[in-house]
PDB file of C-alpha atoms in Angstrom:
ATOM      1  CA  UNK A   1      28.134  -3.301  18.927  1.00 55.00           C
ATOM      2  CA  UNK A   2      31.792  -4.084  19.441  1.00 58.00           C
ATOM      3  CA  UNK A   3      32.574  -7.621  18.245  1.00 60.00           C
ATOM      4  CA  UNK A   4      28.947  -8.709  18.619  1.00 60.00           C
ATOM      5  CA  UNK A   5      27.810 -11.519  16.317  1.00 59.00           C
ATOM      6  CA  UNK A   6      24.099 -12.205  16.550  1.00 58.00           C
ATOM      7  CA  UNK A   7      22.910 -15.684  15.619  1.00 59.00           C
ATOM      8  CA  UNK A   8      19.946 -15.015  13.306  1.00 55.00           C
ATOM      9  CA  UNK A   9      18.266 -18.238  14.421  1.00 56.00           C
ATOM     10  CA  UNK A  10      15.290 -18.732  16.691  1.00 52.00           C
ATOM     11  CA  UNK A  11      16.270 -20.193  20.074  1.00 54.00           C
ATOM     12  CA  UNK A  12      20.029 -20.105  19.474  1.00 55.00           C
ATOM     13  CA  UNK A  13      21.610 -20.449  22.941  1.00 65.00           C
ATOM     14  CA  UNK A  14      18.619 -18.674  24.457  1.00 69.00           C
ATOM     15  CA  UNK A  15      18.083 -20.911  27.480  1.00 79.00           C
ATOM     16  CA  UNK A  16      20.710 -19.307  29.781  1.00 81.00           C
ATOM     17  CA  UNK A  17      19.246 -15.860  29.217  1.00 80.00           C
ATOM     18  CA  UNK A  18      15.673 -17.016  29.778  1.00 82.00           C
ATOM     19  CA  UNK A  19      16.591 -18.789  33.014  1.00 86.00           C
ATOM     20  CA  UNK A  20      18.469 -15.696  34.160  1.00 86.00           C
ATOM     21  CA  UNK A  21      15.723 -13.155  33.455  1.00 83.00           C
ATOM     22  CA  UNK A  22      12.569 -15.194  34.084  1.00 83.00           C
ATOM     23  CA  UNK A  23      13.945 -17.250  36.941  1.00 85.00           C
ATOM     24  CA  UNK A  24      16.818 -15.778  38.908  1.00 88.00           C
ATOM     25  CA  UNK A  25      16.206 -12.072  38.293  1.00 86.00           C
ATOM     26  CA  UNK A  26      12.427 -12.338  38.769  1.00 84.00           C
ATOM     27  CA  UNK A  27      12.958 -14.245  42.017  1.00 86.00           C
ATOM     28  CA  UNK A  28      15.454 -11.655  43.247  1.00 86.00           C
ATOM     29  CA  UNK A  29      13.186  -8.654  42.568  1.00 83.00           C
ATOM     30  CA  UNK A  30      11.590  -8.560  46.070  1.00 85.00           C
ATOM     31  CA  UNK A  31      15.059  -8.016  47.545  1.00 85.00           C
ATOM     32  CA  UNK A  32      16.249  -5.734  44.740  1.00 85.00           C
ATOM     33  CA  UNK A  33      13.297  -3.340  44.342  1.00 85.00           C
ATOM     34  CA  UNK A  34      13.651  -1.483  47.688  1.00 86.00           C
ATOM     35  CA  UNK A  35      17.293  -0.714  46.915  1.00 82.00           C
ATOM     36  CA  UNK A  36      16.423   0.384  43.385  1.00 83.00           C
ATOM     37  CA  UNK A  37      13.695   2.703  44.679  1.00 84.00           C
ATOM     38  CA  UNK A  38      16.043   4.352  47.196  1.00 84.00           C
ATOM     39  CA  UNK A  39      18.702   4.808  44.530  1.00 80.00           C
ATOM     40  CA  UNK A  40      16.199   6.258  42.055  1.00 82.00           C
ATOM     41  CA  UNK A  41      14.789   8.668  44.643  1.00 85.00           C
ATOM     42  CA  UNK A  42      18.257  10.068  45.275  1.00 83.00           C
ATOM     43  CA  UNK A  43      18.917  10.253  41.544  1.00 80.00           C
ATOM     44  CA  UNK A  44      15.676  12.161  40.873  1.00 84.00           C
ATOM     45  CA  UNK A  45      16.379  14.533  43.770  1.00 86.00           C
ATOM     46  CA  UNK A  46      19.847  15.353  42.423  1.00 84.00           C
ATOM     47  CA  UNK A  47      18.479  15.811  38.927  1.00 84.00           C
ATOM     48  CA  UNK A  48      15.673  18.084  40.144  1.00 84.00           C
ATOM     49  CA  UNK A  49      18.077  20.279  42.106  1.00 85.00           C
ATOM     50  CA  UNK A  50      20.268  20.702  39.015  1.00 85.00           C
ATOM     51  CA  UNK A  51      17.417  22.014  36.826  1.00 85.00           C
ATOM     52  CA  UNK A  52      17.196  25.696  35.925  1.00 85.00           C
ATOM     53  CA  UNK A  53      14.598  27.658  37.881  1.00 85.00           C
ATOM     54  CA  UNK A  54      12.362  29.928  35.778  1.00 85.00           C
ATOM     55  CA  UNK A  55       9.698  32.064  37.492  1.00 84.00           C
ATOM     56  CA  UNK A  56       9.728  29.854  40.554  1.00 84.00           C
ATOM     57  CA  UNK A  57       9.473  26.597  38.587  1.00 84.00           C
ATOM     58  CA  UNK A  58      12.282  24.215  37.695  1.00 85.00           C
ATOM     59  CA  UNK A  59      12.385  23.340  34.019  1.00 86.00           C
ATOM     60  CA  UNK A  60      14.358  20.750  32.093  1.00 84.00           C
ATOM     61  CA  UNK A  61      14.207  18.044  29.457  1.00 85.00           C
ATOM     62  CA  UNK A  62      12.215  14.991  30.529  1.00 84.00           C
ATOM     63  CA  UNK A  63      13.761  12.241  28.420  1.00 86.00           C
ATOM     64  CA  UNK A  64      17.378  12.644  29.663  1.00 85.00           C
ATOM     65  CA  UNK A  65      16.082  12.436  33.241  1.00 85.00           C
ATOM     66  CA  UNK A  66      14.142   9.241  32.529  1.00 88.00           C
ATOM     67  CA  UNK A  67      16.989   7.732  30.520  1.00 87.00           C
ATOM     68  CA  UNK A  68      19.506   8.359  33.294  1.00 84.00           C
ATOM     69  CA  UNK A  69      17.199   6.800  35.903  1.00 85.00           C
ATOM     70  CA  UNK A  70      16.445   3.722  33.787  1.00 87.00           C
ATOM     71  CA  UNK A  71      20.142   3.256  33.024  1.00 87.00           C
ATOM     72  CA  UNK A  72      21.068   3.423  36.706  1.00 82.00           C
ATOM     73  CA  UNK A  73      18.625   0.771  37.914  1.00 82.00           C
ATOM     74  CA  UNK A  74      19.367  -1.508  34.952  1.00 87.00           C
ATOM     75  CA  UNK A  75      23.086  -1.252  35.710  1.00 86.00           C
ATOM     76  CA  UNK A  76      22.431  -2.263  39.309  1.00 82.00           C
ATOM     77  CA  UNK A  77      20.301  -5.259  38.311  1.00 82.00           C
ATOM     78  CA  UNK A  78      22.505  -6.439  35.453  1.00 85.00           C
ATOM     79  CA  UNK A  79      26.024  -5.639  36.611  1.00 83.00           C
ATOM     80  CA  UNK A  80      25.689  -5.450  40.375  1.00 77.00           C
ATOM     81  CA  UNK A  81      26.369  -2.901  43.077  1.00 70.00           C
ATOM     82  CA  UNK A  82      30.144  -3.190  42.701  1.00 65.00           C
ATOM     83  CA  UNK A  83      29.958  -1.994  39.096  1.00 65.00           C
ATOM     84  CA  UNK A  84      27.742   0.986  39.926  1.00 64.00           C
ATOM     85  CA  UNK A  85      29.779   2.096  42.946  1.00 60.00           C
ATOM     86  CA  UNK A  86      33.208   1.735  41.337  1.00 51.00           C
ATOM     87  CA  UNK A  87      32.377   3.232  37.973  1.00 49.00           C
ATOM     88  CA  UNK A  88      29.789   5.912  38.720  1.00 48.00           C
ATOM     89  CA  UNK A  89      31.157   8.705  40.897  1.00 40.00           C
ATOM     90  CA  UNK A  90      30.393  12.444  40.786  1.00 43.00           C
ATOM     91  CA  UNK A  91      33.753  13.322  39.208  1.00 40.00           C
ATOM     92  CA  UNK A  92      33.336  10.736  36.430  1.00 46.00           C
ATOM     93  CA  UNK A  93      30.018   9.812  34.796  1.00 51.00           C
ATOM     94  CA  UNK A  94      31.447   6.325  34.436  1.00 64.00           C
ATOM     95  CA  UNK A  95      30.394   3.304  32.493  1.00 71.00           C
ATOM     96  CA  UNK A  96      26.675   3.863  32.983  1.00 78.00           C
ATOM     97  CA  UNK A  97      26.960   6.975  30.824  1.00 81.00           C
ATOM     98  CA  UNK A  98      29.065   5.105  28.282  1.00 83.00           C
ATOM     99  CA  UNK A  99      26.349   2.451  28.235  1.00 84.00           C
ATOM    100  CA  UNK A 100      23.710   5.075  27.417  1.00 87.00           C
ATOM    101  CA  UNK A 101      25.888   6.555  24.669  1.00 88.00           C
ATOM    102  CA  UNK A 102      26.446   3.055  23.291  1.00 88.00           C
ATOM    103  CA  UNK A 103      22.704   2.648  22.699  1.00 87.00           C
ATOM    104  CA  UNK A 104      22.398   6.069  21.066  1.00 88.00           C
ATOM    105  CA  UNK A 105      25.456   5.489  18.872  1.00 90.00           C
ATOM    106  CA  UNK A 106      24.256   2.031  17.816  1.00 88.00           C
ATOM    107  CA  UNK A 107      20.879   3.406  16.728  1.00 87.00           C
ATOM    108  CA  UNK A 108      22.559   6.292  14.893  1.00 90.00           C
ATOM    109  CA  UNK A 109      24.997   4.039  13.034  1.00 91.00           C
ATOM    110  CA  UNK A 110      22.252   1.553  12.157  1.00 89.00           C
ATOM    111  CA  UNK A 111      20.044   4.305  10.737  1.00 89.00           C
ATOM    112  CA  UNK A 112      22.886   5.689   8.609  1.00 92.00           C
ATOM    113  CA  UNK A 113      23.825   2.246   7.276  1.00 92.00           C
ATOM    114  CA  UNK A 114      20.199   1.476   6.485  1.00 89.00           C
ATOM    115  CA  UNK A 115      20.132   4.341   3.974  1.00 91.00           C
ATOM    116  CA  UNK A 116      23.473   3.497   2.312  1.00 92.00           C
ATOM    117  CA  UNK A 117      24.012   1.100  -0.608  1.00 92.00           C
ATOM    118  CA  UNK A 118      25.104  -2.380   0.469  1.00 89.00           C
ATOM    119  CA  UNK A 119      28.648  -2.176  -0.955  1.00 91.00           C
ATOM    120  CA  UNK A 120      29.568   0.796   1.282  1.00 92.00           C
ATOM    121  CA  UNK A 121      28.060  -0.346   4.580  1.00 91.00           C
ATOM    122  CA  UNK A 122      31.015  -2.353   5.867  1.00 90.00           C
ATOM    123  CA  UNK A 123      33.527   0.465   5.324  1.00 93.00           C
ATOM    124  CA  UNK A 124      31.283   3.249   6.638  1.00 93.00           C
ATOM    125  CA  UNK A 125      30.148   1.110   9.565  1.00 89.00           C
ATOM    126  CA  UNK A 126      33.713   0.437  10.699  1.00 89.00           C
ATOM    127  CA  UNK A 127      34.603   4.123  10.336  1.00 91.00           C
ATOM    128  CA  UNK A 128      31.627   5.313  12.393  1.00 91.00           C
ATOM    129  CA  UNK A 129      32.182   2.631  15.037  1.00 86.00           C
ATOM    130  CA  UNK A 130      35.793   3.754  15.421  1.00 86.00           C
ATOM    131  CA  UNK A 131      34.720   7.376  15.875  1.00 88.00           C
ATOM    132  CA  UNK A 132      31.743   6.632  18.134  1.00 88.00           C
ATOM    133  CA  UNK A 133      33.567   4.173  20.365  1.00 84.00           C
ATOM    134  CA  UNK A 134      31.330   4.070  23.444  1.00 86.00           C
ATOM    135  CA  UNK A 135      30.458   0.464  22.618  1.00 84.00           C
ATOM    136  CA  UNK A 136      34.126  -0.506  22.654  1.00 86.00           C
ATOM    137  CA  UNK A 137      34.673   1.221  26.002  1.00 84.00           C
ATOM    138  CA  UNK A 138      31.639  -0.523  27.507  1.00 85.00           C
ATOM    139  CA  UNK A 139      32.666  -3.911  26.123  1.00 87.00           C
ATOM    140  CA  UNK A 140      36.244  -3.699  27.387  1.00 87.00           C
ATOM    141  CA  UNK A 141      35.142  -2.589  30.859  1.00 84.00           C
ATOM    142  CA  UNK A 142      32.586  -5.388  31.153  1.00 87.00           C
ATOM    143  CA  UNK A 143      35.140  -7.878  29.867  1.00 90.00           C
ATOM    144  CA  UNK A 144      37.455  -6.989  32.767  1.00 89.00           C
ATOM    145  CA  UNK A 145      34.665  -7.541  35.295  1.00 89.00           C
ATOM    146  CA  UNK A 146      33.485 -10.814  33.746  1.00 92.00           C
ATOM    147  CA  UNK A 147      37.063 -12.098  33.472  1.00 94.00           C
ATOM    148  CA  UNK A 148      37.492 -11.426  37.184  1.00 92.00           C
ATOM    149  CA  UNK A 149      34.292 -13.391  37.870  1.00 92.00           C
ATOM    150  CA  UNK A 150      35.664 -16.315  35.851  1.00 94.00           C
ATOM    151  CA  UNK A 151      38.813 -16.251  37.970  1.00 94.00           C
ATOM    152  CA  UNK A 152      36.730 -16.184  41.161  1.00 93.00           C
ATOM    153  CA  UNK A 153      34.754 -19.184  39.926  1.00 92.00           C
ATOM    154  CA  UNK A 154      37.942 -21.190  39.436  1.00 92.00           C
ATOM    155  CA  UNK A 155      39.156 -20.211  42.917  1.00 93.00           C
ATOM    156  CA  UNK A 156      35.804 -21.276  44.382  1.00 91.00           C
ATOM    157  CA  UNK A 157      36.061 -24.647  42.668  1.00 90.00           C
ATOM    158  CA  UNK A 158      39.522 -25.017  44.192  1.00 91.00           C
ATOM    159  CA  UNK A 159      38.014 -24.591  47.659  1.00 90.00           C
ATOM    160  CA  UNK A 160      38.893 -20.955  48.327  1.00 91.00           C
ATOM    161  CA  UNK A 161      36.484 -18.364  49.719  1.00 90.00           C
ATOM    162  CA  UNK A 162      35.162 -15.944  47.093  1.00 90.00           C
ATOM    163  CA  UNK A 163      32.583 -13.110  47.170  1.00 89.00           C
ATOM    164  CA  UNK A 164      28.941 -14.008  46.544  1.00 88.00           C
ATOM    165  CA  UNK A 165      27.255 -12.038  43.762  1.00 88.00           C
ATOM    166  CA  UNK A 166      23.551 -11.567  43.009  1.00 87.00           C
ATOM    167  CA  UNK A 167      23.387 -10.036  39.545  1.00 88.00           C
ATOM    168  CA  UNK A 168      22.870 -11.035  35.925  1.00 89.00           C
ATOM    169  CA  UNK A 169      26.601 -11.412  35.305  1.00 90.00           C
ATOM    170  CA  UNK A 170      26.774 -14.240  37.806  1.00 90.00           C
ATOM    171  CA  UNK A 171      23.461 -15.827  36.822  1.00 91.00           C
ATOM    172  CA  UNK A 172      24.326 -15.934  33.115  1.00 91.00           C
ATOM    173  CA  UNK A 173      27.623 -17.589  34.016  1.00 90.00           C
ATOM    174  CA  UNK A 174      25.830 -20.108  36.237  1.00 90.00           C
ATOM    175  CA  UNK A 175      23.368 -21.103  33.496  1.00 89.00           C
ATOM    176  CA  UNK A 176      25.770 -21.157  30.537  1.00 87.00           C
ATOM    177  CA  UNK A 177      25.996 -24.544  28.743  1.00 85.00           C
ATOM    178  CA  UNK A 178      28.232 -27.050  30.514  1.00 82.00           C
ATOM    179  CA  UNK A 179      28.947 -29.120  27.405  1.00 83.00           C
ATOM    180  CA  UNK A 180      30.171 -26.032  25.540  1.00 83.00           C
ATOM    181  CA  UNK A 181      31.194 -23.424  28.156  1.00 84.00           C
ATOM    182  CA  UNK A 182      30.856 -19.795  27.194  1.00 88.00           C
ATOM    183  CA  UNK A 183      33.878 -17.537  27.096  1.00 90.00           C
ATOM    184  CA  UNK A 184      34.029 -14.256  29.003  1.00 92.00           C
ATOM    185  CA  UNK A 185      33.358 -12.343  25.775  1.00 92.00           C
ATOM    186  CA  UNK A 186      30.284 -14.462  25.074  1.00 90.00           C
ATOM    187  CA  UNK A 187      28.879 -13.533  28.489  1.00 91.00           C
ATOM    188  CA  UNK A 188      29.650  -9.866  27.783  1.00 90.00           C
ATOM    189  CA  UNK A 189      27.704 -10.042  24.517  1.00 89.00           C
ATOM    190  CA  UNK A 190      24.666 -11.436  26.349  1.00 88.00           C
ATOM    191  CA  UNK A 191      24.870  -8.633  28.907  1.00 89.00           C
ATOM    192  CA  UNK A 192      25.160  -5.940  26.246  1.00 89.00           C
ATOM    193  CA  UNK A 193      22.173  -7.337  24.341  1.00 86.00           C
ATOM    194  CA  UNK A 194      20.028  -7.301  27.500  1.00 88.00           C
ATOM    195  CA  UNK A 195      21.298  -3.825  28.422  1.00 89.00           C
ATOM    196  CA  UNK A 196      20.399  -2.448  24.996  1.00 86.00           C
ATOM    197  CA  UNK A 197      16.861  -3.803  25.023  1.00 84.00           C
ATOM    198  CA  UNK A 198      16.007  -3.034  28.636  1.00 86.00           C
ATOM    199  CA  UNK A 199      17.308   0.546  28.729  1.00 89.00           C
ATOM    200  CA  UNK A 200      16.022   1.594  25.307  1.00 86.00           C
ATOM    201  CA  UNK A 201      12.512   0.135  25.600  1.00 84.00           C
ATOM    202  CA  UNK A 202      11.925   1.015  29.265  1.00 86.00           C
ATOM    203  CA  UNK A 203      13.052   4.644  28.874  1.00 88.00           C
ATOM    204  CA  UNK A 204      10.928   5.342  25.786  1.00 85.00           C
ATOM    205  CA  UNK A 205       7.879   3.638  27.330  1.00 84.00           C
ATOM    206  CA  UNK A 206       8.191   5.557  30.617  1.00 86.00           C
ATOM    207  CA  UNK A 207       8.671   8.854  28.806  1.00 86.00           C
ATOM    208  CA  UNK A 208       5.625   8.271  26.585  1.00 83.00           C
ATOM    209  CA  UNK A 209       3.553   7.383  29.662  1.00 85.00           C
ATOM    210  CA  UNK A 210       4.534  10.624  31.402  1.00 87.00           C
ATOM    211  CA  UNK A 211       3.591  12.646  28.330  1.00 85.00           C
ATOM    212  CA  UNK A 212       0.203  10.886  28.323  1.00 83.00           C
ATOM    213  CA  UNK A 213      -0.249  11.806  31.990  1.00 86.00           C
ATOM    214  CA  UNK A 214       0.506  15.440  31.148  1.00 86.00           C
ATOM    215  CA  UNK A 215      -2.134  15.352  28.402  1.00 83.00           C
ATOM    216  CA  UNK A 216      -4.635  13.545  30.650  1.00 84.00           C
ATOM    217  CA  UNK A 217      -4.014  14.661  34.264  1.00 89.00           C
ATOM    218  CA  UNK A 218      -7.334  13.165  35.392  1.00 88.00           C
ATOM    219  CA  UNK A 219      -5.576   9.774  35.575  1.00 88.00           C
ATOM    220  CA  UNK A 220      -3.025  10.958  38.119  1.00 90.00           C
ATOM    221  CA  UNK A 221      -5.209  10.683  41.272  1.00 91.00           C
ATOM    222  CA  UNK A 222      -6.430   7.191  40.333  1.00 90.00           C
ATOM    223  CA  UNK A 223      -2.932   5.873  39.662  1.00 90.00           C
ATOM    224  CA  UNK A 224      -1.594   7.565  42.795  1.00 91.00           C
ATOM    225  CA  UNK A 225      -4.387   6.025  44.854  1.00 91.00           C
ATOM    226  CA  UNK A 226      -3.552   2.559  43.484  1.00 90.00           C
ATOM    227  CA  UNK A 227       0.081   2.973  44.545  1.00 89.00           C
ATOM    228  CA  UNK A 228      -0.777   4.363  47.985  1.00 89.00           C
ATOM    229  CA  UNK A 229      -3.461   1.738  48.648  1.00 89.00           C
ATOM    230  CA  UNK A 230      -1.256  -1.171  47.624  1.00 87.00           C
ATOM    231  CA  UNK A 231       1.865   0.096  49.373  1.00 86.00           C
ATOM    232  CA  UNK A 232       5.483  -0.396  48.407  1.00 83.00           C
ATOM    233  CA  UNK A 233       5.993  -3.328  50.765  1.00 85.00           C
ATOM    234  CA  UNK A 234       3.338  -5.403  48.985  1.00 87.00           C
ATOM    235  CA  UNK A 235       4.647  -4.210  45.622  1.00 83.00           C
ATOM    236  CA  UNK A 236       8.180  -5.351  46.453  1.00 81.00           C
ATOM    237  CA  UNK A 237       6.981  -8.702  47.768  1.00 82.00           C
ATOM    238  CA  UNK A 238       5.044  -9.341  44.544  1.00 80.00           C
ATOM    239  CA  UNK A 239       8.035  -8.456  42.390  1.00 73.00           C
ATOM    240  CA  UNK A 240       6.332  -5.386  40.936  1.00 71.00           C
ATOM    241  CA  UNK A 241       3.303  -7.157  39.470  1.00 75.00           C
ATOM    242  CA  UNK A 242       0.298  -5.825  41.416  1.00 83.00           C
ATOM    243  CA  UNK A 243      -0.485  -2.462  39.785  1.00 86.00           C
ATOM    244  CA  UNK A 244      -3.161  -3.524  37.236  1.00 87.00           C
ATOM    245  CA  UNK A 245      -4.304   0.019  36.442  1.00 88.00           C
ATOM    246  CA  UNK A 246      -0.737   1.163  35.883  1.00 87.00           C
ATOM    247  CA  UNK A 247      -0.125  -1.885  33.690  1.00 85.00           C
ATOM    248  CA  UNK A 248      -3.200  -1.009  31.633  1.00 82.00           C
ATOM    249  CA  UNK A 249      -2.003   2.561  31.225  1.00 84.00           C
ATOM    250  CA  UNK A 250       1.369   1.360  29.941  1.00 80.00           C
ATOM    251  CA  UNK A 251      -0.049  -1.389  27.719  1.00 73.00           C
ATOM    252  CA  UNK A 252      -0.174  -1.146  23.942  1.00 48.00           C
ATOM    253  CA  UNK A 253       3.479  -0.815  22.917  1.00 43.00           C
ATOM    254  CA  UNK A 254       4.368  -1.712  19.364  1.00 45.00           C
ATOM    255  CA  UNK A 255       5.921  -5.121  18.836  1.00 47.00           C
ATOM    256  CA  UNK A 256       7.767  -6.691  15.907  1.00 51.00           C
ATOM    257  CA  UNK A 257       8.338 -10.343  15.079  1.00 59.00           C
ATOM    258  CA  UNK A 258      10.199 -12.081  12.276  1.00 66.00           C
ATOM    259  CA  UNK A 259       8.203 -14.483  10.090  1.00 77.00           C
ATOM    260  CA  UNK A 260       9.483 -18.052  10.533  1.00 78.00           C
ATOM    261  CA  UNK A 261       7.608 -19.629   7.616  1.00 85.00           C
ATOM    262  CA  UNK A 262       5.333 -18.354   4.819  1.00 89.00           C
ATOM    263  CA  UNK A 263       1.941 -17.271   6.148  1.00 86.00           C
ATOM    264  CA  UNK A 264      -1.259 -15.865   4.665  1.00 88.00           C
ATOM    265  CA  UNK A 265      -3.635 -13.645   6.630  1.00 82.00           C
ATOM    266  CA  UNK A 266      -7.414 -13.920   6.352  1.00 83.00           C
ATOM    267  CA  UNK A 267      -7.571 -10.923   3.991  1.00 82.00           C
ATOM    268  CA  UNK A 268      -5.105 -12.541   1.573  1.00 86.00           C
ATOM    269  CA  UNK A 269      -2.004 -10.633   2.689  1.00 85.00           C
ATOM    270  CA  UNK A 270       1.057 -12.864   2.449  1.00 88.00           C
ATOM    271  CA  UNK A 271       4.144 -12.749   4.673  1.00 86.00           C
ATOM    272  CA  UNK A 272       7.342 -14.423   3.502  1.00 87.00           C
ATOM    273  CA  UNK A 273       9.882 -16.104   5.786  1.00 85.00           C
ATOM    274  CA  UNK A 274      12.437 -13.595   7.043  1.00 79.00           C
ATOM    275  CA  UNK A 275      10.128 -10.575   6.873  1.00 80.00           C
ATOM    276  CA  UNK A 276       9.389  -8.497   9.968  1.00 72.00           C
ATOM    277  CA  UNK A 277       5.751  -8.102  10.981  1.00 74.00           C
ATOM    278  CA  UNK A 278       4.741  -5.171  13.189  1.00 70.00           C
ATOM    279  CA  UNK A 279       1.461  -4.932  15.018  1.00 66.00           C
ATOM    280  CA  UNK A 280      -0.307  -1.595  14.665  1.00 67.00           C
ATOM    281  CA  UNK A 281      -1.703  -0.872  18.141  1.00 67.00           C
ATOM    282  CA  UNK A 282      -2.847   2.639  17.278  1.00 69.00           C
ATOM    283  CA  UNK A 283      -5.019   1.421  14.412  1.00 75.00           C
ATOM    284  CA  UNK A 284      -6.167  -1.664  16.336  1.00 76.00           C
ATOM    285  CA  UNK A 285      -7.124   0.322  19.420  1.00 70.00           C
ATOM    286  CA  UNK A 286      -9.121   2.772  17.296  1.00 76.00           C
ATOM    287  CA  UNK A 287     -11.074   0.086  15.479  1.00 79.00           C
ATOM    288  CA  UNK A 288     -14.787   0.856  16.082  1.00 81.00           C
ATOM    289  CA  UNK A 289     -15.661  -2.782  15.373  1.00 82.00           C
ATOM    290  CA  UNK A 290     -13.813  -3.783  18.556  1.00 77.00           C
ATOM    291  CA  UNK A 291     -13.987  -0.801  20.913  1.00 72.00           C
ATOM    292  CA  UNK A 292     -16.699   1.601  21.985  1.00 63.00           C
ATOM    293  CA  UNK A 293     -15.663   5.256  21.501  1.00 68.00           C
ATOM    294  CA  UNK A 294     -12.519   3.980  19.845  1.00 76.00           C
ATOM    295  CA  UNK A 295     -11.123   7.415  18.945  1.00 77.00           C
ATOM    296  CA  UNK A 296     -11.009   8.662  22.546  1.00 78.00           C
ATOM    297  CA  UNK A 297      -8.004   8.230  24.829  1.00 75.00           C
ATOM    298  CA  UNK A 298      -8.760   5.855  27.700  1.00 77.00           C
ATOM    299  CA  UNK A 299      -5.805   4.676  29.724  1.00 78.00           C
ATOM    300  CA  UNK A 300      -7.714   1.996  31.652  1.00 80.00           C
ATOM    301  CA  UNK A 301      -9.170   0.231  28.622  1.00 76.00           C
ATOM    302  CA  UNK A 302      -7.223  -2.963  29.347  1.00 75.00           C
ATOM    303  CA  UNK A 303      -7.921  -3.131  33.085  1.00 80.00           C
ATOM    304  CA  UNK A 304     -10.314  -5.738  34.459  1.00 81.00           C
ATOM    305  CA  UNK A 305     -13.807  -4.215  34.947  1.00 81.00           C
ATOM    306  CA  UNK A 306     -14.138  -5.259  38.601  1.00 82.00           C
ATOM    307  CA  UNK A 307     -10.786  -3.690  39.529  1.00 83.00           C
ATOM    308  CA  UNK A 308     -11.596  -0.527  37.600  1.00 81.00           C
ATOM    309  CA  UNK A 309     -15.074  -0.094  39.091  1.00 82.00           C
ATOM    310  CA  UNK A 310     -13.634  -0.242  42.597  1.00 80.00           C
ATOM    311  CA  UNK A 311     -10.834   2.197  41.795  1.00 80.00           C
ATOM    312  CA  UNK A 312     -13.121   4.729  40.102  1.00 78.00           C
ATOM    313  CA  UNK A 313     -15.803   4.710  42.791  1.00 77.00           C
ATOM    314  CA  UNK A 314     -14.192   7.745  44.452  1.00 69.00           C
ATOM    315  CA  UNK A 315     -13.108   9.503  41.243  1.00 69.00           C
ATOM    316  CA  UNK A 316     -15.926  10.967  39.175  1.00 60.00           C
ATOM    317  CA  UNK A 317     -13.682  12.872  36.748  1.00 57.00           C
ATOM    318  CA  UNK A 318     -12.997   9.775  34.631  1.00 59.00           C
ATOM    319  CA  UNK A 319     -15.485   8.274  32.207  1.00 52.00           C
ATOM    320  CA  UNK A 320     -17.236   5.126  33.393  1.00 49.00           C
ATOM    321  CA  UNK A 321     -15.495   2.000  32.117  1.00 43.00           C
ATOM    322  CA  UNK A 322     -18.760   0.650  30.746  1.00 44.00           C
ATOM    323  CA  UNK A 323     -18.472   3.016  27.795  1.00 42.00           C
ATOM    324  CA  UNK A 324     -15.036   1.698  26.914  1.00 43.00           C
ATOM    325  CA  UNK A 325     -15.376  -2.026  27.435  1.00 44.00           C
ATOM    326  CA  UNK A 326     -14.737  -4.529  24.653  1.00 44.00           C
ATOM    327  CA  UNK A 327     -17.670  -5.327  22.395  1.00 41.00           C
ATOM    328  CA  UNK A 328     -16.578  -8.923  21.970  1.00 35.00           C
TER     329      UNK A 328
END
């Protein structure tokens, strides 16, 4: 990413980002979610109308649709309404599209460099970054916006009236260290890092979940009933945290963590400091020592039994949860 220098140290300047995401953004979700849902509904409608109709059915690629939707609502939450309205108009795909390309280009460049010998990576990396410059475009555009916010902050301190913003740009600025103030570029780097992780992970997870629903359509009525019974008003008020069956269906994503100090597992396997350790959810979830009928797909395996029993009482097409509960 353009000019980005990642501190390969646990907890390096991480407090501002944690306070922004876990505190300010989480607290703002009840007000933000209704607007996001309206915006996404319009986006899906436009996308659906643009699909090619074949034998009375509209057909199109799923992942680009999901990626565009995830990028739009992340842009609204991270960069604010002003960013989305000014830089995303029908005649110009705008910075949201550049932001999506930035993620794709970063992954492409990283994969190429991973396969090259070490002595050539710097030269090839700079060449590819210059040709695939979406990251530079995104960085420069965000830098202009953040610089303007810095100017507004100085005017506010001088007693002048300035606009009030409720987005991650402003919250990261508010929580940046006072003893060593961050520059505008430092704030931009934080925003780009959050953008990369949130858009990439959310889009791939949502797409995988939809493919699972296509393979197992018997889950659709149960999940739809949970949404309709709960209602969007209660969902918004809870900040999006009251769909336990949906959470169970989405659970099980792969995670990776870097080893901080030498460690030995119970089977004798050793992990050295600096190595990356990945959990293997597919193998773990198919372990017959832990799960009954471990080789069968069951999307509600991680839901609480009492919630699941109530939800399945009117749906006989799904297997009883008792046959899939944990053995231990």
